């Protein structure tokens, strides 16, 4: 079976985790994790690289790892990983994947307390049996209870980006089938919700039977969950559920509309129409009429088209009825990326590669914002290195035209509220992003004051990933967001919408709140490799779900205007 680069990377991450839980050699484990990161950052399919030249040209991939990649691509499996999985109780994997636990602590819990599942861990934490272990304490114990709860609340949901990759693959597959004339993804995927419960696909075909049967046979399908005349539900190898509806072509638009939801949007719409003595015709009701697209559906209801991202019952129907829907920002409005890493710190690409990619994207500008000195684990730049980088950027700027490279930095907001770069250097940098990367556990008051100091720092332009949440399982730090927003509004500090699918920070609701307070935002990728520069679309989706228009976002400005704007700040 064709393996995606990410899938191969997942196997290496798992291998590293399992070896770590066994207390194996640190360097070996690090090499596997590093390989995983490199593989998932490669744009070309691994199979193609293998056929052309193999792995010798990829730094960080030695002989041992190369052999394992070959094994995975040939067999779809990794023997070594499967052996390790045999040794380990299945529940341990869940314990290890808890944020703040990891393989080492999981091993400790197992050794000392015989814990091999999340339930056992939760029970031990509640009984106060964790606090006595080395490196633990009652605070840790509380965190464990909280993160288990968070894990359970989230369980079954996957990141939007993961779902979209799979949805695209299944959609292309369905489109190759005879008789299939159209396929779209509906549901939360189409609305760009940050996490997704299942993938809803709608296909148009005269005969549904063969289409359902063909999807059941797709290699990514693990199990059929439900078969009915109108729907097929499947569990995929990725753990994501897929929900397919096949409909005659003339009912396609209406089915897509109903399957896009959200349920809240549809029921608000129903109530709104009921007041006017109208109703939406369900697709089953053939007399309901034929619609060519959703535009026609909304207009038959006397409303302008409501984009899927707004269909959450957050006032969109009322706004539509008064013709007050925003002109939502689009990817094409974005003129540059203001948060990017290169191999000067922990990025994988050179400045030249980033520039080339930015030009391909049609950007007018980018800011290179590598990490500052105190972030040692991310190769933070010393002041000398930083100056050297900025000299290089200035000279690159002279050589190229059509793209402006802003000198930049991502400074750490230190636990005390200062930033780790002296003022006389900051004041000459074109664009300063400030973010929290340490001491996440500070209490709410301290953290709020800490971030507000950065907001008030006149050298700081943008606050990066403000709340620090990770969708894969770290809650944002304790923070009085309302006060931070007020400070940002009064200082004119820009807040980032970080596009990384695991962050999406600010999220839609917070960004909308920021807009209401008159705060300007920047949609950035924070990419550490070229591939992830493509994630801009995810940040844009947050902006759209937050009702943002181009004017709310500084990196929709043309280069000249943005540079003037930054100078004035
Ligand atoms: P999710 O999946 O939790 O991320 O969120 P959604 O919004 O995708 O929710 P989902 O998949 O339950 O439903 C999406 C839309 O599809 C919703 O507006 C109603 C429709 N839908 C879902 N399941 C069924 C069903 O069994 N029958 C019918 N007629 N419609 C359904
Ligand atoms: Ca869904
Ligand atoms: Ca569904
Ligand atoms: Zn960054």
Coordinates of C-alpha atoms and ligand atoms in Angstrom, one line a residue:
X1 CA 0.0 0.0 0.0
X2 CA 1.2 3.5 -0.7
X3 CA 2.5 5.0 2.5
X4 CA 2.4 8.7 3.1
X5 CA 5.5 10.4 4.6
X6 CA 3.5 11.2 7.7
X7 CA 2.5 7.6 8.2
X8 CA 6.2 6.5 8.0
X9 CA 7.1 9.3 10.4
X10 CA 4.4 8.1 12.9
X11 CA 6.0 4.7 13.0
X12 CA 9.4 6.2 13.9
X13 CA 7.8 8.4 16.6
X14 CA 6.2 5.3 18.1
X15 CA 9.4 3.4 17.9
X16 CA 11.2 6.2 19.8
X17 CA 8.5 6.3 22.5
X18 CA 8.6 2.5 23.0
X19 CA 12.4 2.4 23.2
X20 CA 12.3 5.3 25.7
X21 CA 9.9 3.5 27.9
X22 CA 12.3 0.7 28.0
X23 CA 15.1 3.0 29.0
X24 CA 17.1 2.4 25.9
X25 CA 20.0 4.5 24.6
X26 CA 19.2 8.2 24.5
X27 CA 21.1 8.9 21.3
X28 CA 19.4 6.1 19.4
X29 CA 16.0 7.4 20.5
X30 CA 16.9 10.9 19.6
X31 CA 18.0 9.7 16.1
X32 CA 14.6 8.1 15.5
X33 CA 12.7 11.2 16.6
X34 CA 14.9 13.3 14.5
X35 CA 14.4 11.0 11.5
X36 CA 10.6 11.2 12.0
X37 CA 10.7 15.0 12.0
X38 CA 12.9 15.0 8.8
X39 CA 10.7 12.5 7.0
X40 CA 7.4 14.3 7.8
X41 CA 9.0 17.5 6.6
X42 CA 10.0 16.1 3.2
X43 CA 7.7 17.2 0.4
X44 CA 8.5 14.5 -2.1
X45 CA 6.8 11.1 -1.5
X46 CA 9.4 8.8 0.1
X47 CA 8.7 6.1 -2.5
X48 CA 9.8 8.4 -5.2
X49 CA 13.0 9.3 -3.4
X50 CA 13.7 5.6 -2.8
X51 CA 13.3 4.7 -6.5
X52 CA 15.5 7.6 -7.6
X53 CA 18.5 7.7 -5.2
X54 CA 17.7 6.2 -1.8
X55 CA 18.4 7.9 1.5
X56 CA 22.1 8.8 1.3
X57 CA 21.5 12.4 0.4
X58 CA 19.3 13.1 3.3
X59 CA 21.2 14.4 6.3
X60 CA 20.2 12.7 9.5
X61 CA 19.2 9.4 7.9
X62 CA 21.9 6.8 8.5
X63 CA 22.1 3.2 7.4
X64 CA 20.0 1.7 10.2
X65 CA 17.2 4.2 9.7
X66 CA 17.4 3.8 5.9
X67 CA 16.9 0.1 6.1
X68 CA 13.9 0.6 8.3
X69 CA 12.4 3.1 5.9
X70 CA 12.8 0.5 3.1
X71 CA 11.2 -2.1 5.3
X72 CA 8.2 0.1 5.9
X73 CA 7.8 1.1 2.3
X74 CA 8.0 -2.5 1.2
X75 CA 5.9 -4.3 3.8
X76 CA 3.8 -1.4 5.3
X77 CA 5.1 -2.5 8.7
X78 CA 8.1 -2.3 11.0
X79 CA 9.1 -5.6 12.6
X80 CA 11.0 -4.0 15.4
X81 CA 8.1 -1.8 16.4
X82 CA 5.7 -4.8 16.3
X83 CA 8.0 -6.8 18.6
X84 CA 8.1 -3.9 21.1
X85 CA 4.3 -3.6 20.9
X86 CA 4.0 -7.3 21.8
X87 CA 5.9 -6.6 25.0
X88 CA 3.8 -3.7 26.1
X89 CA 0.3 -3.7 27.5
X90 CA -1.9 -1.7 25.2
X91 CA -3.0 0.7 27.9
X92 CA 0.6 1.8 28.4
X93 CA 0.6 3.5 25.0
X94 CA -2.2 5.8 26.2
X95 CA -0.5 6.5 29.4
X96 CA 2.7 7.5 27.6
X97 CA 0.9 9.7 25.2
X98 CA -0.5 11.9 28.0
X99 CA 1.0 15.3 27.8
X100 CA 3.6 15.8 30.6
X101 CA 3.9 12.0 31.1
X102 CA 5.8 10.5 28.2
X103 CA 7.5 7.1 28.0
X104 CA 9.9 7.6 31.0
X105 CA 7.3 8.5 33.6
X106 CA 5.0 5.9 32.2
X107 CA 7.7 3.3 32.9
X108 CA 8.1 4.7 36.4
X109 CA 4.4 4.3 37.2
X110 CA 4.5 0.8 35.9
X111 CA 7.5 -0.3 37.8
X112 CA 6.5 1.3 41.1
X113 CA 2.7 1.0 41.1
X114 CA 2.0 -1.6 38.4
X115 CA 0.0 1.0 36.4
X116 CA -0.6 -0.2 32.8
X117 CA -3.7 1.8 31.8
X118 CA -5.2 5.3 32.0
X119 CA -7.9 4.1 34.3
X120 CA -5.4 2.7 36.7
X121 CA -3.4 5.9 36.5
X122 CA -6.5 8.0 37.2
X123 CA -7.4 5.9 40.2
X124 CA -3.8 6.1 41.6
X125 CA -3.8 9.8 41.1
X126 CA -7.1 10.2 42.9
X127 CA -5.9 8.0 45.7
X128 CA -2.9 10.2 46.2
X129 CA -0.4 7.5 45.3
X130 CA 1.4 9.4 42.6
X131 CA 2.7 12.3 44.7
X132 CA 5.3 10.2 46.6
X133 CA 7.1 9.1 43.4
X134 CA 10.4 10.8 42.4
X135 CA 9.8 14.0 40.5
X136 CA 6.1 14.0 41.3
X137 CA 4.1 15.9 43.9
X138 CA 0.5 16.9 44.6
X139 CA 0.5 19.5 41.9
X140 CA 1.6 17.0 39.3
X141 CA -1.0 14.6 40.5
X142 CA -3.8 17.2 39.9
X143 CA -2.4 17.8 36.4
X144 CA -2.5 14.1 35.7
X145 CA -6.2 14.0 36.7
X146 CA -6.9 17.0 34.5
X147 CA -5.1 15.8 31.5
X148 CA -6.8 12.4 31.7
X149 CA -10.1 14.1 31.7
X150 CA -9.1 16.2 28.7
X151 CA -7.9 13.2 26.9
X152 CA -11.3 11.5 27.5
X153 CA -13.2 14.6 26.3
X154 CA -11.2 14.7 23.2
X155 CA -11.1 11.1 22.4
X156 CA -12.3 10.1 19.0
X157 CA -11.6 13.6 17.6
X158 CA -8.6 14.2 15.3
X159 CA -6.9 17.3 14.1
X160 CA -8.5 19.0 11.1
X161 CA -5.3 18.7 9.1
X162 CA -5.1 15.0 9.5
X163 CA -8.8 14.6 8.5
X164 CA -8.3 16.8 5.5
X165 CA -5.5 14.8 4.1
X166 CA -7.5 11.6 4.4
X167 CA -10.7 13.3 3.1
X168 CA -8.8 14.5 0.0
X169 CA -7.4 11.0 -0.6
X170 CA -10.8 9.3 -0.3
X171 CA -12.5 12.0 -2.4
X172 CA -10.0 11.5 -5.3
X173 CA -10.6 7.8 -5.0
X174 CA -14.3 8.1 -5.2
X175 CA -14.0 10.4 -8.2
X176 CA -12.2 7.7 -10.1
X177 CA -15.2 5.3 -9.8
X178 CA -17.5 4.8 -12.8
X179 CA -20.7 6.6 -12.4
X180 CA -19.5 9.0 -9.7
X181 CA -20.0 12.6 -11.0
X182 CA -19.3 14.6 -7.9
X183 CA -17.8 14.3 -4.4
X184 CA -17.5 16.9 -1.7
X185 CA -16.5 16.8 1.9
X186 CA -19.2 18.2 4.3
X187 CA -19.5 18.4 8.0
X188 CA -16.9 19.9 10.3
X189 CA -14.2 19.3 7.8
X190 CA -15.9 21.7 5.4
X191 CA -16.5 24.2 8.1
X192 CA -12.8 24.0 9.1
X193 CA -13.5 23.2 12.7
X194 CA -10.1 22.7 14.5
X195 CA -10.9 19.1 15.4
X196 CA -13.1 16.7 13.7
X197 CA -15.3 13.9 15.0
X198 CA -15.8 12.2 11.6
X199 CA -15.3 12.9 7.9
X200 CA -18.6 13.4 6.1
X201 CA -18.5 12.7 2.4
X202 CA -21.3 13.3 -0.1
X203 CA -21.1 11.7 -3.5
X204 CA -23.3 12.0 -6.5
X205 CA -24.0 8.8 -8.5
X206 CA -27.0 7.3 -10.2
X207 CA -26.4 4.0 -8.5
X208 CA -25.2 4.1 -4.9
X209 CA -24.6 0.4 -4.3
X210 CA -21.3 0.0 -6.2
X211 CA -20.0 3.3 -4.7
X212 CA -20.5 2.1 -1.1
X213 CA -19.0 -1.3 -2.0
X214 CA -16.0 0.3 -3.5
X215 CA -15.3 2.5 -0.5
X216 CA -15.5 -0.5 1.8
X217 CA -12.6 -2.0 -0.2
X218 CA -10.4 1.0 0.1
X219 CA -7.0 0.0 1.7
X220 CA -7.3 2.6 4.4
X221 CA -10.5 1.1 5.7
X222 CA -10.3 -1.0 8.8
X223 CA -13.8 -1.9 9.7
X224 CA -17.4 -1.2 8.5
X225 CA -19.4 0.3 11.4
X226 CA -22.7 0.8 9.8
X227 CA -24.4 0.0 6.4
X228 CA -27.8 1.4 5.5
X229 CA -29.4 2.3 2.2
X230 CA -28.5 6.0 2.6
X231 CA -25.2 5.9 4.5
X232 CA -22.0 4.0 5.1
X233 CA -19.9 4.5 8.2
X234 CA -16.4 3.2 8.2
X235 CA -13.5 3.2 10.6
X236 CA -10.2 3.9 8.9
X237 CA -6.6 2.7 9.7
X238 CA -6.0 6.2 11.0
X239 CA -8.6 5.9 13.6
X240 CA -10.9 8.4 11.9
X241 CA -14.5 7.5 11.1
X242 CA -15.8 8.2 7.6
X243 CA -19.5 8.8 6.9
X244 CA -20.5 8.5 3.2
X245 CA -23.8 9.5 1.6
X246 CA -24.4 8.8 -2.0
X247 CA -27.2 10.7 -3.7
X248 CA -28.6 11.3 -7.2
X249 CA -27.0 14.2 -8.9
X250 CA -30.0 16.5 -8.7
X251 CA -30.1 16.1 -4.9
X252 CA -26.4 16.6 -4.4
X253 CA -26.4 20.3 -3.5
X254 CA -29.2 19.8 -1.0
X255 CA -27.5 16.8 0.6
X256 CA -24.2 18.6 0.8
X257 CA -26.0 21.5 2.5
X258 CA -27.6 19.2 5.1
X259 CA -24.5 17.2 5.7
X260 CA -22.4 20.3 6.2
X261 CA -24.4 21.4 9.2
X262 CA -23.7 22.4 11.8
X263 CA -26.7 21.0 13.5
X264 CA -26.9 24.3 15.4
X265 CA -26.9 26.3 12.2
X266 CA -29.6 24.1 10.6
X267 CA -31.9 24.2 13.6
X268 CA -31.5 28.0 14.0
X269 CA -32.3 28.3 10.3
X270 CA -35.4 26.2 10.7
X271 CA -36.6 28.3 13.6
X272 CA -35.9 31.5 11.6
X273 CA -37.8 30.2 8.6
X274 CA -40.7 28.9 10.8
X275 CA -41.3 32.5 11.9
X276 CA -41.9 33.5 8.3
X277 CA -44.0 30.5 7.6
X278 CA -41.3 28.8 5.5
X279 CA -39.4 25.6 5.8
X280 CA -36.3 23.9 4.3
X281 CA -37.2 20.9 2.2
X282 CA -35.2 17.8 3.3
X283 CA -33.5 15.9 0.5
X284 CA -35.8 12.9 1.0
X285 CA -38.7 15.1 -0.1
X286 CA -38.3 15.0 -3.9
X287 CA -40.9 17.7 -4.3
X288 CA -38.6 20.0 -2.5
X289 CA -37.1 21.1 -5.8
X290 CA -33.7 20.9 -7.5
X291 CA -30.9 23.2 -6.5
X292 CA -27.7 23.5 -8.5
X293 CA -25.7 24.8 -5.7
X294 CA -25.9 26.1 -2.1
X295 CA -26.2 29.6 -3.4
X296 CA -29.6 28.7 -4.8
X297 CA -30.6 27.0 -1.5
X298 CA -29.9 30.1 0.6
X299 CA -31.4 32.4 -2.0
X300 CA -34.6 30.3 -2.1
X301 CA -34.8 31.1 1.6
X302 CA -34.3 34.8 1.0
X303 CA -30.8 34.9 2.3
X304 CA -27.3 35.6 0.9
X305 CA -24.9 32.6 0.7
X306 CA -23.4 31.8 4.1
X307 CA -19.9 30.4 3.8
X308 CA -19.5 27.0 5.7
X309 CA -17.0 28.5 8.2
X310 CA -19.8 30.7 9.5
X311 CA -22.4 28.0 9.9
X312 CA -22.1 27.6 13.7
X313 CA -25.1 29.5 14.9
X314 CA -23.0 32.4 16.1
X315 CA -25.2 35.1 14.7
X316 CA -24.7 34.4 11.0
X317 CA -28.3 33.9 10.1
X318 CA -29.4 37.2 11.7
X319 CA -26.4 38.9 10.0
X320 CA -27.3 37.4 6.7
X321 CA -30.9 38.5 7.0
X322 CA -29.8 42.1 7.4
X323 CA -27.1 41.7 4.7
X324 CA -24.4 42.3 7.2
X325 CA -22.2 39.2 6.6
X326 CA -18.5 40.1 6.6
X327 CA -16.4 40.0 3.5
X328 CA -14.3 37.1 4.9
X329 CA -10.5 37.1 4.4
X330 CA -9.2 34.6 1.8
X331 CA -5.9 32.9 1.4
X332 CA -5.3 35.1 -1.7
X333 CA -5.5 38.2 0.5
X334 CA -2.4 37.2 2.5
X335 CA 0.7 39.0 1.2
X336 CA 3.4 37.4 3.4
X337 CA 4.3 35.3 6.4
X338 CA 5.6 37.1 9.4
X339 CA 6.7 34.2 11.6
X340 CA 9.2 31.8 10.0
X341 CA 12.1 29.7 11.2
X342 CA 15.3 28.7 9.2
X343 CA 18.2 26.5 9.9
X344 CA 19.9 29.4 11.7
X345 CA 17.8 28.1 14.7
X346 CA 15.6 25.0 14.7
X347 CA 14.2 25.2 11.2
X348 CA 15.1 22.7 8.5
X349 CA 15.5 25.0 5.5
X350 CA 18.0 27.7 4.6
X351 CA 16.9 31.3 4.2
X352 CA 17.4 31.0 0.5
X353 CA 15.0 28.0 0.3
X354 CA 12.4 29.9 2.3
X355 CA 12.8 32.9 0.0
X356 CA 12.3 30.7 -3.0
X357 CA 9.2 29.2 -1.6
X358 CA 7.8 32.6 -0.6
X359 CA 8.2 33.8 -4.2
X360 CA 6.5 30.7 -5.5
X361 CA 3.6 31.6 -3.2
X362 CA 3.5 35.1 -4.6
X363 CA 4.2 36.7 -1.3
X364 CA 5.4 40.3 -1.3
X365 CA 7.3 39.9 2.0
X366 CA 8.4 37.5 4.7
X367 CA 9.9 38.0 8.2
X368 CA 12.6 35.6 9.3
X369 CA 12.0 35.1 13.0
X370 CA 14.4 32.6 14.4
X371 CA 14.5 31.9 18.2
X372 CA 16.4 34.1 20.6
X373 CA 19.4 33.2 22.8
X374 CA 17.6 31.7 25.8
X375 CA 15.8 29.1 23.9
X376 CA 18.7 26.6 23.9
X377 CA 16.7 23.5 22.9
X378 CA 15.6 25.3 19.7
X379 CA 19.1 26.5 18.8
X380 CA 18.3 30.1 19.8
X381 CA 20.7 32.6 18.2
X382 CA 23.4 34.3 20.2
X383 CA 23.5 38.1 19.7
X384 CA 26.5 37.8 17.4
X385 CA 24.7 35.2 15.3
X386 CA 21.6 37.3 15.2
X387 CA 23.6 40.3 13.9
X388 CA 25.3 38.1 11.3
X389 CA 21.9 36.8 10.1
X390 CA 20.5 40.3 9.8
X391 CA 23.6 41.4 7.8
X392 CA 23.0 38.5 5.5
X393 CA 19.3 39.3 5.1
X394 CA 20.1 43.0 4.3
X395 CA 22.5 41.8 1.6
X396 CA 20.0 39.3 0.2
X397 CA 17.5 42.1 0.0
X398 CA 19.8 44.1 -2.2
X399 CA 20.2 41.1 -4.6
X400 CA 16.5 40.2 -5.1
X401 CA 13.5 42.2 -6.1
X402 CA 9.8 41.5 -5.8
X403 CA 10.2 40.2 -2.3
X404 CA 11.1 42.1 0.9
X405 CA 12.7 40.1 3.7
X406 CA 12.1 41.7 7.0
X407 CA 14.7 41.1 9.7
X408 CA 13.0 39.5 12.6
X409 CA 13.3 37.5 15.8
X410 CA 11.1 35.5 18.0
X411 CA 12.1 36.5 21.5
X412 CA 11.2 34.6 24.5
X413 CA 8.9 36.2 27.0
X414 CA 10.9 35.4 30.1
X415 CA 9.2 34.2 33.3
X416 CA 9.6 37.7 34.8
X417 CA 8.0 39.5 31.8
X418 CA 11.1 40.7 30.1
X419 CA 12.3 39.6 26.7
X420 CA 15.6 38.0 26.1
X421 CA 17.1 40.5 23.7
X422 CA 18.5 43.9 24.6
X423 CA 16.5 46.9 23.7
X424 CA 19.3 48.5 21.6
X425 CA 19.3 45.5 19.3
X426 CA 15.5 45.1 19.2
X427 CA 14.9 48.6 18.1
X428 CA 16.7 48.0 14.8
X429 CA 14.9 44.8 14.0
X430 CA 12.1 45.1 11.5
X431 CA 9.7 42.7 13.2
X432 CA 9.7 41.3 16.7
X433 CA 7.5 38.4 17.6
X434 CA 7.4 37.6 21.4
X435 CA 6.2 34.3 22.7
X436 CA 6.1 32.2 25.8
X437 CA 8.2 29.0 25.6
X438 CA 8.9 28.3 29.3
X439 CA 7.5 28.3 32.8
X440 CA 4.0 27.3 31.5
X441 CA 2.9 26.5 35.0
X442 CA 2.9 30.0 36.5
X443 CA -0.3 31.0 38.2
X444 CA -2.9 33.1 36.4
X445 CA -1.9 36.4 37.9
X446 CA 1.8 36.0 37.2
X447 CA 1.3 34.7 33.7
X448 CA -1.2 37.5 32.9
X449 CA 1.2 40.2 34.1
X450 CA 4.1 38.5 32.3
X451 CA 2.3 38.6 28.9
X452 CA 1.0 42.1 29.5
X453 CA 4.6 43.3 30.0
X454 CA 5.4 41.9 26.6
X455 CA 2.3 43.5 25.1
X456 CA 3.4 46.9 26.6
X457 CA 7.0 46.5 25.4
X458 CA 7.3 49.1 22.7
X459 CA 9.8 46.9 20.7
X460 CA 7.4 44.0 20.5
X461 CA 5.2 44.0 17.4
X462 CA 3.4 40.7 17.6
X463 CA 2.6 38.3 20.4
X464 CA 3.1 34.7 19.1
X465 CA 0.7 31.8 19.9
X466 CA -0.8 33.8 22.8
X467 CA -2.5 31.1 24.9
X468 CA 0.1 28.3 24.4
X469 CA -2.5 25.6 23.9
X470 CA -1.7 22.5 21.9
X471 CA -4.7 20.7 20.4
X472 CA -2.8 17.4 20.7
X473 CA -3.2 17.8 24.4
X474 CA -1.7 20.8 26.3
X475 CA -4.2 23.2 27.7
X476 CA -3.3 26.8 27.4
X477 CA -1.6 28.3 30.4
X478 CA -3.7 30.0 33.1
X479 CA -4.4 33.4 31.7
X480 CA -6.8 36.3 32.1
X481 CA -7.3 36.7 28.3
X482 CA -9.7 39.6 28.7
X483 CA -7.0 41.7 30.4
X484 CA -4.4 40.7 27.8
X485 CA -6.8 41.7 25.0
X486 CA -7.5 45.0 26.7
X487 CA -3.8 45.8 27.0
X488 CA -3.2 44.8 23.3
X489 CA -6.0 47.0 22.2
X490 CA -4.7 50.0 24.1
X491 CA -1.1 49.5 23.0
X492 CA -1.9 48.6 19.4
X493 CA 0.0 45.3 19.8
X494 CA -0.7 42.8 17.1
X495 CA -1.8 39.3 18.1
X496 CA -0.9 36.3 16.1
X497 CA -3.2 33.6 14.7
X498 CA -0.8 30.8 14.5
X499 CA -1.7 28.5 11.6
X500 CA 0.0 25.4 12.8
X501 CA -2.8 22.8 12.9
X502 CA -1.8 21.7 16.4
X503 CA -2.0 25.3 17.7
X504 CA -4.5 27.4 15.9
X505 CA -3.8 30.0 18.5
X506 CA -5.6 32.5 18.8
X507 CA -8.6 30.3 18.1
X508 CA -11.8 31.4 16.3
X509 CA -13.7 32.6 19.4
X510 CA -10.7 34.5 20.8
X511 CA -9.8 36.1 17.5
X512 CA -13.4 37.2 17.1
X513 CA -13.3 38.8 20.6
X514 CA -10.0 40.5 19.7
X515 CA -11.6 42.0 16.6
X516 CA -14.5 43.3 18.6
X517 CA -11.9 45.1 20.7
X518 CA -10.3 46.6 17.6
X519 CA -7.2 44.6 17.8
X520 CA -5.2 43.9 14.6
X521 CA -4.0 40.3 14.0
X522 CA -1.4 38.6 11.8
X523 CA -1.9 35.1 10.4
X524 CA 1.4 33.4 10.4
X525 CA 2.6 29.8 9.9
X526 CA 5.6 29.6 12.3
X527 CA 6.9 27.1 9.8
X528 CA 10.0 25.2 10.6
X529 CA 10.2 23.6 7.1
X530 CA 9.0 24.5 3.6
X531 CA 6.1 22.1 3.6
X532 CA 4.6 23.8 6.6
X533 CA 4.6 27.2 4.9
X534 CA 1.5 25.7 3.2
X535 CA -0.4 25.7 6.5
X536 CA -1.3 29.4 6.1
X537 CA -4.7 28.2 4.9
X538 CA -5.4 26.8 8.4
X539 CA -4.8 30.1 10.0
X540 CA -7.0 31.8 7.4
X541 CA -9.7 29.3 8.3
X542 CA -9.5 30.4 11.9
X543 CA -9.7 34.0 10.8
X544 CA -12.8 33.2 8.7
X545 CA -14.5 31.4 11.5
X546 CA -13.7 34.5 13.6
X547 CA -15.5 36.7 11.0
X548 CA -12.3 38.6 10.1
X549 CA -12.1 40.8 7.1
X550 CA -8.8 41.6 5.3
X551 CA -8.5 44.9 7.2
X552 CA -8.3 43.1 10.5
X553 CA -5.1 41.3 9.4
X554 CA -1.9 43.2 9.0
X555 CA -0.3 40.7 6.5
X556 CA -3.0 41.5 4.0
X557 CA -1.3 44.9 3.5
X558 CA 0.9 45.4 0.5
X559 CA 4.6 45.6 1.3
X560 CA 5.0 49.3 1.3
X561 CA 2.1 49.9 3.5
X562 CA 3.1 47.2 6.0
X563 CA 6.6 48.5 6.3
X564 CA 5.3 52.0 7.0
X565 CA 2.9 50.6 9.5
X566 CA 5.6 48.7 11.3
X567 CA 7.9 51.8 11.4
X568 CA 5.2 53.9 12.9
X569 CA 4.6 51.4 15.7
Ligands
LIG1 P1 -18.1 16.4 14.1 O1 -18.2 15.3 13.1 O2 -18.4 16.1 15.5 O3 -16.7 17.0 14.0 O4 -19.1 17.6 13.6 P2 -20.1 17.6 12.4 O5 -20.7 19.0 12.4 O6 -19.4 17.2 11.2 O7 -21.2 16.7 12.9 P3 -21.8 15.3 12.2 O8 -20.8 14.6 11.4 O9 -22.5 14.6 13.3 O10 -22.9 15.9 11.3 C1 -22.7 16.7 10.1 C2 -24.0 17.0 9.4 O11 -24.5 15.8 8.8 C3 -25.1 17.4 10.4 O12 -25.5 18.7 10.0 C4 -26.2 16.5 10.3 C5 -25.8 15.5 9.2 N1 -25.9 14.1 9.6 C6 -25.0 13.5 10.4 N2 -25.4 12.2 10.6 C7 -26.5 12.1 10.0 C8 -27.5 11.0 9.9 O13 -27.3 9.9 10.4 N3 -28.6 11.2 9.1 C9 -28.8 12.4 8.5 N4 -29.9 12.7 7.8 N5 -28.0 13.5 8.7 C10 -26.9 13.3 9.4
LIG2 CA1 -18.5 15.1 10.9
LIG3 CA1 -21.1 12.4 10.5
LIG4 ZN1 8.2 30.3 16.3

